[in-house]
Coordinates of C-alpha atoms in Angstrom, one line a residue:
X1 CA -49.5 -4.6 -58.0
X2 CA -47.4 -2.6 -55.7
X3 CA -43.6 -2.4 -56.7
X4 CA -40.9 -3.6 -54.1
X5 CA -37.3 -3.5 -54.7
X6 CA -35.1 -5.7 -52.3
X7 CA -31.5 -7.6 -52.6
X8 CA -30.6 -10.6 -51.7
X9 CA -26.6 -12.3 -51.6
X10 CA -25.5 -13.5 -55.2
X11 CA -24.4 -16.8 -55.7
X12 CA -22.1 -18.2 -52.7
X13 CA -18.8 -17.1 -53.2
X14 CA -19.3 -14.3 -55.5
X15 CA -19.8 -11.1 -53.4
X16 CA -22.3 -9.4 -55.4
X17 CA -26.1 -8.0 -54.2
X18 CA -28.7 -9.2 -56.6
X19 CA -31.4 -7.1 -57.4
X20 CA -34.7 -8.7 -57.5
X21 CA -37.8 -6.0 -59.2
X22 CA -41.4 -7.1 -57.4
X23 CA -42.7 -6.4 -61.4
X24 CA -41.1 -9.2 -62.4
X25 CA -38.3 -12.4 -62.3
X26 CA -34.5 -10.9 -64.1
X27 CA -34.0 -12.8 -67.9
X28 CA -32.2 -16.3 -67.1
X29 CA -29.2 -14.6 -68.9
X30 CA -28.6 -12.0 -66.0
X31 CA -29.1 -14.6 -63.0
X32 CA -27.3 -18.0 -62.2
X33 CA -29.7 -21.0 -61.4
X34 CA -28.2 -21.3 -57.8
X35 CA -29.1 -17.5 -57.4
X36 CA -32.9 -18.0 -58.9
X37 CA -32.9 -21.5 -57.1
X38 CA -32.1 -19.5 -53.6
X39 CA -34.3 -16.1 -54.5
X40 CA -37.3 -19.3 -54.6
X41 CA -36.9 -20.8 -51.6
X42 CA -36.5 -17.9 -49.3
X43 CA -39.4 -15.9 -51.0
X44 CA -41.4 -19.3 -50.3
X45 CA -40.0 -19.8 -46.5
X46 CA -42.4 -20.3 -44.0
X47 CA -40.0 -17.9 -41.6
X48 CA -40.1 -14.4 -41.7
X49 CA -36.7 -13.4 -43.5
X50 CA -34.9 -10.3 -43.3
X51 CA -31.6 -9.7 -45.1
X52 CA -29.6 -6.1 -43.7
X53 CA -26.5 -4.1 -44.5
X54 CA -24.2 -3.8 -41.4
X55 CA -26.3 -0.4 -40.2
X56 CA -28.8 -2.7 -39.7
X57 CA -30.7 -1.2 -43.0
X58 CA -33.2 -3.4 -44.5
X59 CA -32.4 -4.6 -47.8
X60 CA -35.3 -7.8 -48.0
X61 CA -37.8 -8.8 -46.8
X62 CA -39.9 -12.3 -47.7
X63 CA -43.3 -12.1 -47.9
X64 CA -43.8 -14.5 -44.4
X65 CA -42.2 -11.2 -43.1
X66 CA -45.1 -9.0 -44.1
X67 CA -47.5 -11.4 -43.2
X68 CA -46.3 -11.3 -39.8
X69 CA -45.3 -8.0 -39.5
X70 CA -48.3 -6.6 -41.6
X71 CA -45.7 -4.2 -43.4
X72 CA -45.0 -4.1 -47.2
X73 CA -41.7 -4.6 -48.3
X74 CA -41.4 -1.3 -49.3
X75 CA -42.4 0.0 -46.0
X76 CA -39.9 -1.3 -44.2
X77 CA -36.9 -1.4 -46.9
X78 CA -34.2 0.8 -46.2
X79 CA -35.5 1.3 -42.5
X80 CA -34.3 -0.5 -39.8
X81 CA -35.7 -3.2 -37.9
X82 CA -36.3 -0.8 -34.1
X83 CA -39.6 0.1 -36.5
X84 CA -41.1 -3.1 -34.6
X85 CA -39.7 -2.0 -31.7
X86 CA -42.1 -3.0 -28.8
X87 CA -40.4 -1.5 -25.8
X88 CA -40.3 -4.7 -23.7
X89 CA -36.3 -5.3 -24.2
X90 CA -34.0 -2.5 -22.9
X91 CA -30.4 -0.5 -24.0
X92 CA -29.1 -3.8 -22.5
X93 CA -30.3 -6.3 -25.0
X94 CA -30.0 -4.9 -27.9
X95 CA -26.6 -4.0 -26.8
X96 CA -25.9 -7.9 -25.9
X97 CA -27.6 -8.5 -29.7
X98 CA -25.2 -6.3 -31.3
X99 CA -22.2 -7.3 -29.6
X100 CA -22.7 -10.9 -30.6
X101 CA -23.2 -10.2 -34.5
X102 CA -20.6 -7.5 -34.7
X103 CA -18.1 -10.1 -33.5
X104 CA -19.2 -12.6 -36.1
X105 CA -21.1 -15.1 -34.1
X106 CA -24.5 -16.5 -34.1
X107 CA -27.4 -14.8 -31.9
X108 CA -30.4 -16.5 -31.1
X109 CA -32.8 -15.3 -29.0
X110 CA -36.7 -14.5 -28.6
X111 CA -37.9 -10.9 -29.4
X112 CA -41.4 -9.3 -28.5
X113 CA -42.4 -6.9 -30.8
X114 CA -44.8 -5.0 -32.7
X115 CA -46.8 -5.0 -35.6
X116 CA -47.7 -2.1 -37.7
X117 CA -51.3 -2.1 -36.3
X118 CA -49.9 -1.9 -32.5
X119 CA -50.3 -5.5 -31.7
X120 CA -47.6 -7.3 -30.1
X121 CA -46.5 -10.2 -31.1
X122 CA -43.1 -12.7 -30.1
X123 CA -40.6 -14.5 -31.9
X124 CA -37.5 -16.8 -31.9
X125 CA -34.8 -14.8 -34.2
X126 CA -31.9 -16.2 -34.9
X127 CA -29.6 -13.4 -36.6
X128 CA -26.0 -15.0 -38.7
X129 CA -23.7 -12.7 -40.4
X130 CA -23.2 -12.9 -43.8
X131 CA -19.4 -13.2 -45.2
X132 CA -17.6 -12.3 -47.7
X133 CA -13.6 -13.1 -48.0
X134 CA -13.5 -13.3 -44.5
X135 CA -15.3 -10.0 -44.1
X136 CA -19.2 -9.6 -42.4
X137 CA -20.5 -7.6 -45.3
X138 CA -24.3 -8.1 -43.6
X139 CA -26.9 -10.1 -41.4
X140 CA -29.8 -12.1 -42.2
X141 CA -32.5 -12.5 -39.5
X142 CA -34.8 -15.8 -39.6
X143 CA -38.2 -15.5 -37.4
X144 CA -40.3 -17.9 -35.9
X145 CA -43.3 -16.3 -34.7
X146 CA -44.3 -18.2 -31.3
X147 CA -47.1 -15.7 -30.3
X148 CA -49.5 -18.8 -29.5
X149 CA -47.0 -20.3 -27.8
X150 CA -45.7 -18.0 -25.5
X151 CA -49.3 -16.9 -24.8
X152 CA -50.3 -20.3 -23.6
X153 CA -47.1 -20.8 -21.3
X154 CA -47.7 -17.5 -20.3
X155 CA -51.6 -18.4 -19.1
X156 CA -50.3 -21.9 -17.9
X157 CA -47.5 -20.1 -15.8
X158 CA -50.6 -17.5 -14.7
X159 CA -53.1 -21.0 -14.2
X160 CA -49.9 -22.1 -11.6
X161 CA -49.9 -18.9 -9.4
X162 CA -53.8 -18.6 -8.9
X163 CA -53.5 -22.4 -8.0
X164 CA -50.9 -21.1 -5.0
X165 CA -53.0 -18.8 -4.3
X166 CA -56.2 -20.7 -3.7
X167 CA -54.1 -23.2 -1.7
X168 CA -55.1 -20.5 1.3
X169 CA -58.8 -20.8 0.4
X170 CA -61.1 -21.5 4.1
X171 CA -64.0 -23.5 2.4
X172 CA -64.8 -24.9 -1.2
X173 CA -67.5 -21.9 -2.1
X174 CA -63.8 -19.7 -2.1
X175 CA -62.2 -22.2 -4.0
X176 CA -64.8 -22.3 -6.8
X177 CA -65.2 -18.4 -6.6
X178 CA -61.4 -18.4 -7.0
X179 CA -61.7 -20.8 -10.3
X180 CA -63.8 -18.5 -11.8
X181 CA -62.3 -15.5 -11.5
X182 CA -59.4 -16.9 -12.5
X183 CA -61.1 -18.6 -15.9
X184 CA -62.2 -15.0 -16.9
X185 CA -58.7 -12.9 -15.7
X186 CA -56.0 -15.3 -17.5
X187 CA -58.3 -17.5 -19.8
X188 CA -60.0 -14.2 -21.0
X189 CA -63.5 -16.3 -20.7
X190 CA -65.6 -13.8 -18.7
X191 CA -69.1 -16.3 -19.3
X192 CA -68.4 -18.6 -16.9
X193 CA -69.8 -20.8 -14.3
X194 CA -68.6 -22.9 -11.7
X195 CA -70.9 -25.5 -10.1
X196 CA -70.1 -28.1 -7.4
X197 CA -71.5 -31.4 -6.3
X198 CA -73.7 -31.6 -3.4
X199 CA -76.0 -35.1 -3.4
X200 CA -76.7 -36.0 -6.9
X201 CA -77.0 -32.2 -8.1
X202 CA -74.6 -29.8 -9.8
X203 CA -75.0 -26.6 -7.8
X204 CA -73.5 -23.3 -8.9
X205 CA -71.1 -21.6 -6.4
X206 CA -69.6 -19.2 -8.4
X207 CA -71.2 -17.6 -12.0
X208 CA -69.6 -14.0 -13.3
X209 CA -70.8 -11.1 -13.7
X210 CA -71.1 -10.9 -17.2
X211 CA -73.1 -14.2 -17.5
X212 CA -75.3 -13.2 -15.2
X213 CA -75.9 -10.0 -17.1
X214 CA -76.0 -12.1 -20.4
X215 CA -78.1 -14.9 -19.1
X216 CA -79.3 -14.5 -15.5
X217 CA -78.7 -16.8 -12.6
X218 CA -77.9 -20.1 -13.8
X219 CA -79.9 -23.1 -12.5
X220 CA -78.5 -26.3 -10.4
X221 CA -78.3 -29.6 -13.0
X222 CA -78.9 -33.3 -11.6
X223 CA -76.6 -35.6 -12.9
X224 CA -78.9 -37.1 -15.3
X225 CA -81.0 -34.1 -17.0
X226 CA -78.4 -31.9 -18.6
X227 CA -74.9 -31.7 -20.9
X228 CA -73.5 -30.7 -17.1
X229 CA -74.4 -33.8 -15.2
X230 CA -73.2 -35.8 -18.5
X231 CA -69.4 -34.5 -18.5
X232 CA -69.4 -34.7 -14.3
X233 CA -70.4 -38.7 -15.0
X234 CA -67.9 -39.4 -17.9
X235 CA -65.5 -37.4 -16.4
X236 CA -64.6 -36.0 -19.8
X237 CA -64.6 -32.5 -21.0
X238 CA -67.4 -31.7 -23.8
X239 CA -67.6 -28.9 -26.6
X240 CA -70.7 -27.7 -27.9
X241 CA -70.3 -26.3 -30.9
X242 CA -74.0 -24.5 -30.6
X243 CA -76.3 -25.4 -27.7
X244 CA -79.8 -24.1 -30.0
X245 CA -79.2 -27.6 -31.0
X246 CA -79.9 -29.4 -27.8
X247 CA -83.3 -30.8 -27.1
X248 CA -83.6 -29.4 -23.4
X249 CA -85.8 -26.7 -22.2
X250 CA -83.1 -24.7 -20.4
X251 CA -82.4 -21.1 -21.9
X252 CA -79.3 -20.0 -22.6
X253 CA -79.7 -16.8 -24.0
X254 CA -77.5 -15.5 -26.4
X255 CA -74.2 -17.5 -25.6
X256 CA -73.9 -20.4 -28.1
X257 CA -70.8 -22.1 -27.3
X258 CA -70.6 -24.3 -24.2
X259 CA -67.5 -26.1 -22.9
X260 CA -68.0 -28.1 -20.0
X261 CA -64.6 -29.7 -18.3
X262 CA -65.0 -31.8 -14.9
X263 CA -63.2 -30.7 -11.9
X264 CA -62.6 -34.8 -10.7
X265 CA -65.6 -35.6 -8.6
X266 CA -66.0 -32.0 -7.2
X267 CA -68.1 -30.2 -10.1
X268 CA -67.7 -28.5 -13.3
X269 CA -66.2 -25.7 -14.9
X270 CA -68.7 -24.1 -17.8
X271 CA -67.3 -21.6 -20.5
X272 CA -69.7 -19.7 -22.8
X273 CA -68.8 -17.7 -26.1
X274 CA -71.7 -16.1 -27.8
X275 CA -70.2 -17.3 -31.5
X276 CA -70.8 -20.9 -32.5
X277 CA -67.7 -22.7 -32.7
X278 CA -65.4 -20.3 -30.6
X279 CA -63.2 -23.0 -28.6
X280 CA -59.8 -24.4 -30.0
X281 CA -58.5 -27.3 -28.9
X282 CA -55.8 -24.7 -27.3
X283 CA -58.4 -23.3 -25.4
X284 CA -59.8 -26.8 -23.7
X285 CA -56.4 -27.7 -22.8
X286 CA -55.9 -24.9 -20.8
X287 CA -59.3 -24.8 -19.1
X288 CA -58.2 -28.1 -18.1
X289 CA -55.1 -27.6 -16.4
X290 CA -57.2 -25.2 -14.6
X291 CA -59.6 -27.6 -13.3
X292 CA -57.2 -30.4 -12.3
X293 CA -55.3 -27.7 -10.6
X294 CA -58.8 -26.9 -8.9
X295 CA -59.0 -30.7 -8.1
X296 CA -55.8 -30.3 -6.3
X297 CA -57.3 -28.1 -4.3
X298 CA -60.5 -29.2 -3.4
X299 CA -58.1 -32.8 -2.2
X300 CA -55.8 -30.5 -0.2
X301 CA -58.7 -28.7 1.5
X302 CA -60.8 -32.2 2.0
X303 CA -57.0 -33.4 4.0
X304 CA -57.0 -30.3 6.0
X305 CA -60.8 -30.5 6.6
X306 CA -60.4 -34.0 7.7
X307 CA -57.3 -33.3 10.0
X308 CA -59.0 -30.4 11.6
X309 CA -62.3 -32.8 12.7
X310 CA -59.4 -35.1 13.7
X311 CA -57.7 -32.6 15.8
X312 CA -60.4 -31.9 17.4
X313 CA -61.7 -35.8 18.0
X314 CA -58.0 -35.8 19.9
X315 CA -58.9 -33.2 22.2
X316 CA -62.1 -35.0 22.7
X317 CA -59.9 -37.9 23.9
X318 CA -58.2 -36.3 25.9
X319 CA -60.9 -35.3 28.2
X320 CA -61.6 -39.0 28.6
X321 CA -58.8 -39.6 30.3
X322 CA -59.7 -37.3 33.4
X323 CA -63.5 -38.7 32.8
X324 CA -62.5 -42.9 32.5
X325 CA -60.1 -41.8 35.0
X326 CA -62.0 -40.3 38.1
X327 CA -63.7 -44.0 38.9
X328 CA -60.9 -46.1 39.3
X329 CA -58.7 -43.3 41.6
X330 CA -61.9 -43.1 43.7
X331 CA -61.6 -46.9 43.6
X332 CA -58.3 -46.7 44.7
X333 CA -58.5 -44.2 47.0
X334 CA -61.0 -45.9 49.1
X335 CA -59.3 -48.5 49.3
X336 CA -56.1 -46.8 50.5
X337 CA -58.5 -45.9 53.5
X338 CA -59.8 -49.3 54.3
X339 CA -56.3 -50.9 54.1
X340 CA -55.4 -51.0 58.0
X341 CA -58.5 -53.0 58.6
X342 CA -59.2 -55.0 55.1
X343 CA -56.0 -56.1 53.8
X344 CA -57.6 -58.4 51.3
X345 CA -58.6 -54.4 49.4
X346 CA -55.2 -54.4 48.5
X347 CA -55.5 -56.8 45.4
X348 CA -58.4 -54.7 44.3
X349 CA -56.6 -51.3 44.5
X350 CA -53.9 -52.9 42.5
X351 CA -56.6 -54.0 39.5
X352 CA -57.7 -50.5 39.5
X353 CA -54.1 -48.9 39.1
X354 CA -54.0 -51.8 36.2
X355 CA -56.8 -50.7 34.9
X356 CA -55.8 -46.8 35.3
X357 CA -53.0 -48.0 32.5
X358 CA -55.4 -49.8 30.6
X359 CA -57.1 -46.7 30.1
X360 CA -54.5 -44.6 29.3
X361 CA -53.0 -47.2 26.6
X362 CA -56.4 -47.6 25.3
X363 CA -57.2 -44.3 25.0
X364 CA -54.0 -43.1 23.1
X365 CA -54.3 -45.6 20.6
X366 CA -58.1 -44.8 19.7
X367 CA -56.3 -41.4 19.0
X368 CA -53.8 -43.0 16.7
X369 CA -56.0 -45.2 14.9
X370 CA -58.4 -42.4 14.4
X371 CA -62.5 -42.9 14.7
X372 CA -62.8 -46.2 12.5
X373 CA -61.8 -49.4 14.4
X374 CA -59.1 -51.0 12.5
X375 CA -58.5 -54.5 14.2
X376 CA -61.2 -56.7 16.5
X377 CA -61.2 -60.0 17.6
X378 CA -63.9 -62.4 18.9
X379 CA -64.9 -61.1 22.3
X380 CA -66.8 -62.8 25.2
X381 CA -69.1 -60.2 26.3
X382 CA -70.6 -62.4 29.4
X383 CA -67.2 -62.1 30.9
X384 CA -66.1 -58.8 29.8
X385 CA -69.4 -57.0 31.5
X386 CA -68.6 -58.6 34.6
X387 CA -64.6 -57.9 34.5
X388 CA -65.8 -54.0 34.2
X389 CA -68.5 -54.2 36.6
X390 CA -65.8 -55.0 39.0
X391 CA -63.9 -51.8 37.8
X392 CA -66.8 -49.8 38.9
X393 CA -68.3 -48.3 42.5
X394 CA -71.7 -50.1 42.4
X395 CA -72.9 -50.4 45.8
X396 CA -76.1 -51.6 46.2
X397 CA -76.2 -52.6 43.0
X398 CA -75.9 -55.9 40.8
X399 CA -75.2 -56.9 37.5
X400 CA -77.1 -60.1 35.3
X401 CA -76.0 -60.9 31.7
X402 CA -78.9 -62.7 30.0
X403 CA -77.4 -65.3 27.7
X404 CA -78.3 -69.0 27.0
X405 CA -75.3 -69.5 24.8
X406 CA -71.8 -68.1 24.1
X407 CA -73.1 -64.3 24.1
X408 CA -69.9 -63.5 21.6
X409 CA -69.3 -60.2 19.5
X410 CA -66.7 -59.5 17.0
X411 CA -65.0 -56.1 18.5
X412 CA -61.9 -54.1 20.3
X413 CA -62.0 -55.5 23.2
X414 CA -60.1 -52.8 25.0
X415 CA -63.1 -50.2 23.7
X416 CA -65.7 -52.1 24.5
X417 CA -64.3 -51.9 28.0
X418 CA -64.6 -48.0 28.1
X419 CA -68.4 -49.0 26.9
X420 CA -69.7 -50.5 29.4
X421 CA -67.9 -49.3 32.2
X422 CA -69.1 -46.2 30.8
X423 CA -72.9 -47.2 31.0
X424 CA -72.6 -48.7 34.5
X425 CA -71.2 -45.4 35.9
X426 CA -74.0 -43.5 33.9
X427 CA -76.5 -45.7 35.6
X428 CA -75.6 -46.1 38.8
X429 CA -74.7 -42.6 39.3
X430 CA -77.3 -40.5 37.4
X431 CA -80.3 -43.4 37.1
X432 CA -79.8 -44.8 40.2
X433 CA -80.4 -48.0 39.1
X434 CA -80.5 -50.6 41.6
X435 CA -80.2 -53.5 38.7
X436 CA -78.1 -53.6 35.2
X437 CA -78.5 -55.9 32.9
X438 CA -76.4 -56.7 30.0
X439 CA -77.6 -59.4 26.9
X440 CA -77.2 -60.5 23.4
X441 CA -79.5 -58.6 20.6
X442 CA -79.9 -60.7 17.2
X443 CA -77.5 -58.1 15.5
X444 CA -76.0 -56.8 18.3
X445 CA -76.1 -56.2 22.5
X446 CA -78.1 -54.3 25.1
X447 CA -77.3 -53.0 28.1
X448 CA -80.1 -51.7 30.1
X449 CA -81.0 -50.7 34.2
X450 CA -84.3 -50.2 36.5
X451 CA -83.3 -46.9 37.5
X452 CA -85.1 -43.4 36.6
X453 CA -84.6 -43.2 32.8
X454 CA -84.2 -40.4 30.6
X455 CA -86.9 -38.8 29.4
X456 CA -88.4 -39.1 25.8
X457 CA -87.8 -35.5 24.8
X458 CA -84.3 -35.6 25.8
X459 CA -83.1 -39.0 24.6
X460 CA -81.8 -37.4 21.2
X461 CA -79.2 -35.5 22.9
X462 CA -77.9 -37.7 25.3
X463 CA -74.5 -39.1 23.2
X464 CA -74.0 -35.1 22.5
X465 CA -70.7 -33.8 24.4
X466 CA -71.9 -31.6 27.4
X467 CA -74.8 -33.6 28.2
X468 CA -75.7 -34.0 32.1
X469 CA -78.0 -34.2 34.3
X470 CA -75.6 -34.0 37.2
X471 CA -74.4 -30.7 39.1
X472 CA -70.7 -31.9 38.5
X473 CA -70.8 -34.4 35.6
X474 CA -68.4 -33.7 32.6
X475 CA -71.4 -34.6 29.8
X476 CA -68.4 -36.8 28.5
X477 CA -70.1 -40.6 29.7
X478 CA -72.2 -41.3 27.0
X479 CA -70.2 -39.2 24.2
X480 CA -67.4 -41.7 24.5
X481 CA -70.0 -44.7 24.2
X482 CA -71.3 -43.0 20.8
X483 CA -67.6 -42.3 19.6
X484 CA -66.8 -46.6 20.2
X485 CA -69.8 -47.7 18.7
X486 CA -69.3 -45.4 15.5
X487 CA -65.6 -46.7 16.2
X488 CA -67.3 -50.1 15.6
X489 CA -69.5 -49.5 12.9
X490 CA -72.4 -50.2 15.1
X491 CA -75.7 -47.8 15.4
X492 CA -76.5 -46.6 19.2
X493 CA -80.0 -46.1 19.9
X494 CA -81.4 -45.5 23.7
X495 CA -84.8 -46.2 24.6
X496 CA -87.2 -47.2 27.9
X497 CA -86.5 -50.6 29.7
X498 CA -89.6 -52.7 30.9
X499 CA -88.7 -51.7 34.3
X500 CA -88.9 -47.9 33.2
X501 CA -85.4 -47.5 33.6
X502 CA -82.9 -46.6 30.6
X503 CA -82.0 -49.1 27.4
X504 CA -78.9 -48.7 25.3
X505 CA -78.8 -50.8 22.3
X506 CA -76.0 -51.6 19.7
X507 CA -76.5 -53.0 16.7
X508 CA -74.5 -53.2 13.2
X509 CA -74.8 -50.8 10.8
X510 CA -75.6 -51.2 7.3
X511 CA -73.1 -48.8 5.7
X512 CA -70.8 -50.5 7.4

């Protein structure tokens, strides 16, 4: 047994140093019970102790000291405590720390230093002087050793900034590339994979070097044939302790610790150790915080996604104001030129300034409400299709509504307008249909004409933006009809007329 020799304060009161010999405890006759009681309890503390003269020369240490430290007592005794020195903390605060003591008050603080094999470690200190009489006749340090702790807060504090930092991410492949970089550069778990949803299979984005080094590239997992898809379903994280235990043909290699933690309903973060049993509970907490920061995210990117496709659906609206626009100035224009000899026009260049508002109104508030129709009301289409037919220049052309009974739809009436007067301008100016008819459908309406149709090949592209078969037309008509039937809910489909000409139909969608 190695010999130590150390004091320790005598009995409160007294003044005197105790000596304590590591080879054995003094006779009872040479030490009080308070003394032995007290020489007990510190040796036994769970706190590294450390008891100096006013130099600051070590005079004891405990043995949670050594422990910590990884010195013997008789290493360290009559050196001072700048052995563990870690070079962190400068002139300044150990100046600050000996003012404080040296003036006979308390100092608490935390200290990062070193043990005797080089590795650092951190602790809370608290340092009180000892008196005697009135006089400071020493100092006695009590550690805490927070190494975990401060390590964790330090990696959480890390987990923050990469979060920050992936906040500028363009797309979700950057995002999970971002995740796993940042599991292997603050987490320290360099096997790692990050897989995201698409359909109803697990797809990896993002896998590290060093798995795919250990392991190879690392398949995609449907929901309901792997440990993967189970923690993406359950939405709980999962340890396996060692995955030569499951029952599933997929190799792993040599990495026998899995932990799988969900990233909400985006994917899954995986984290491989090549030891059985290698994650702490320490170690799942933090790989969560990283994935819920992940989620957050993946939502902020989805919002700015969204906002862009709805930025651009408002500059789509826009150019339906020029478009739904053009018709009734031509109306009204006309009639400006026919009012010195038909007065009675007058009425029916007013309805088309009226319905010039209309337009506008209705077209700023389909840009409010966005593309999903939010509020409808039981609409009479007989008299609506005829109320836009006389909206639109249709000479030599008629309209018919086919209906027995109330032909009645639940809509936006104000949409539905832009619909059909859409439809008649599309074909009486490109069809040159001589005949529209508008009727009832068993889930829906039709609105079809005689004119020259649209060929088979190109009736898929006909509600894409740009599409015209006119030297001047704005490819906007039939765009707009597509945007307020999706608006609706309803499915637009176009196909031939009996009398050859085109057939739009509406009907309700399913997913709606």
């Amino acid at each position: 047994m190695r010999r130590r020799s150390s004091s320790l304060p005598g009995e409160a009161g007294s003044g005197e140093w105790l000596r304590c010999d590591g080879s054995g405890i003094p006779p009872d006759h040479e030490r009080t019970l308070p003394s032995r009681m007290f020489k007990e309890a510190v040796d036994n503390a769970g706190h590294g102790i450390v008891f100096t003269r006013l130099d600051g020369t070590i005079e004891y240490v405990n043995p949670a000291f050594e422990e910590t430290t990884g010195y013997d007592a008789s290493e360290v005794i009559g050196e001072t405590p700048s052995i563990l020195k870690s070079g962190v903390h400068g002139a300044e605060f150990y100046s600050d720390l000996w003012g404080t003591i040296t003036d006979g008050e308390v100092w608490e603080g935390v200290l990062h230093n070193v043990r005797k094999n080089g590795d650092p470690y951190v602790i809370e200190q608290t340092i009180s002087p000892i008196r005697h009489e009135g006089q400071t006749v020493g100092y006695v340090a009590v550690n805490n050793e927070i190494t975990d702790m401060w390590e964790r807060e330090r990696k959480i504090e890390a987990l923050h900034e990469a979060t920050r930092e992936l906040l500028d991410s363009e797309n979700f492949d950057d995002v999970a590339s971002g995740v796993g970089i940042a599991t292997d550069a603050i987490l320290d778990f360099p096997i790692n994979v990050v897989r995201l949803r698409n359909g109803d299979r697990l797809e990896p984005v993002h896998v590290d070097e060093e798995t795919l080094e250990l392991i190879g590239d690392r398949p995609a997992y449907h929901f309901d044939e792997s440990p993967v898809g189970e923690v993406f379903k359950t939405g709980e994280p999962r340890i396996y302790e060692d995955v030569e235990e499951l029952d599933d043909d997929y190799d792993r290699g040599p990495v026998h610790s899995w932990l799988y933690v969900p990233i909400g309903s985006y994917g899954v973060i995986s984290v491989g150790q090549t030891q059985p049993n290698s994650f702490t509970e320490t170690d799942v907490k933090l790989v969560e915080i990283l994935a819920t920061n992940a989620e957050t995210v993946f939502r902020s990117l989805e919002h700015e996604q969204e906002l862009a496709r709805e930025n651009e659906r408002l500059e789509q609206f826009a150019k339906t104001v020029s478009h739904d626009l053009r018709n009734p100035l031509n109306v009204a224009e006309g009639t400006l030129e026919q009012m010195r000899e038909f007065t009675e026009q007058l009425d029916r260049m007013t309805r088309a300034h009226q319905r010039m508002e209309e337009v506008i109104e209705g077209v700023l508030t389909l840009a409010r409400q966005g593309q999903r129709v939010e509020e409808t009301e039981i609409v009479d289409m007989s008299k609506l299709a005829s109320d836009c037919w006389s909206h639109v220049s249709t000479p030599g052309a008629a309209l018919a509504v086919e209906s027995n009974d109330e032909f009645l739809v639940e809509a936006d009436e104000t949409r539905c307008k832009h619909l059909f007067e859409n439809l008649f301008r599309n074909a009486i100016t490109h069809g040159n249909a001589t005949m529209v008819t508008v009727g009832p459908l068993e889930d829906g309406f039709f609105v079809e004409d005689d004119g020259t149709g649209i060929p088979a090949d190109e009736r898929a592209a006909v509600f894409d933006t740009g599409y015209t078969t006119a030297t001047y037309g704005t490819g906007l008509g039939l765009s707009i009809v597509r945007e307020i039937a999706e608006a609706h809910g309803w499915e637009a489909s176009l196909t031939e007329s009996d009398e050859g000409g085109a057939r739009f139909e509406f009907r309700r969608s399913r997913a709606y």
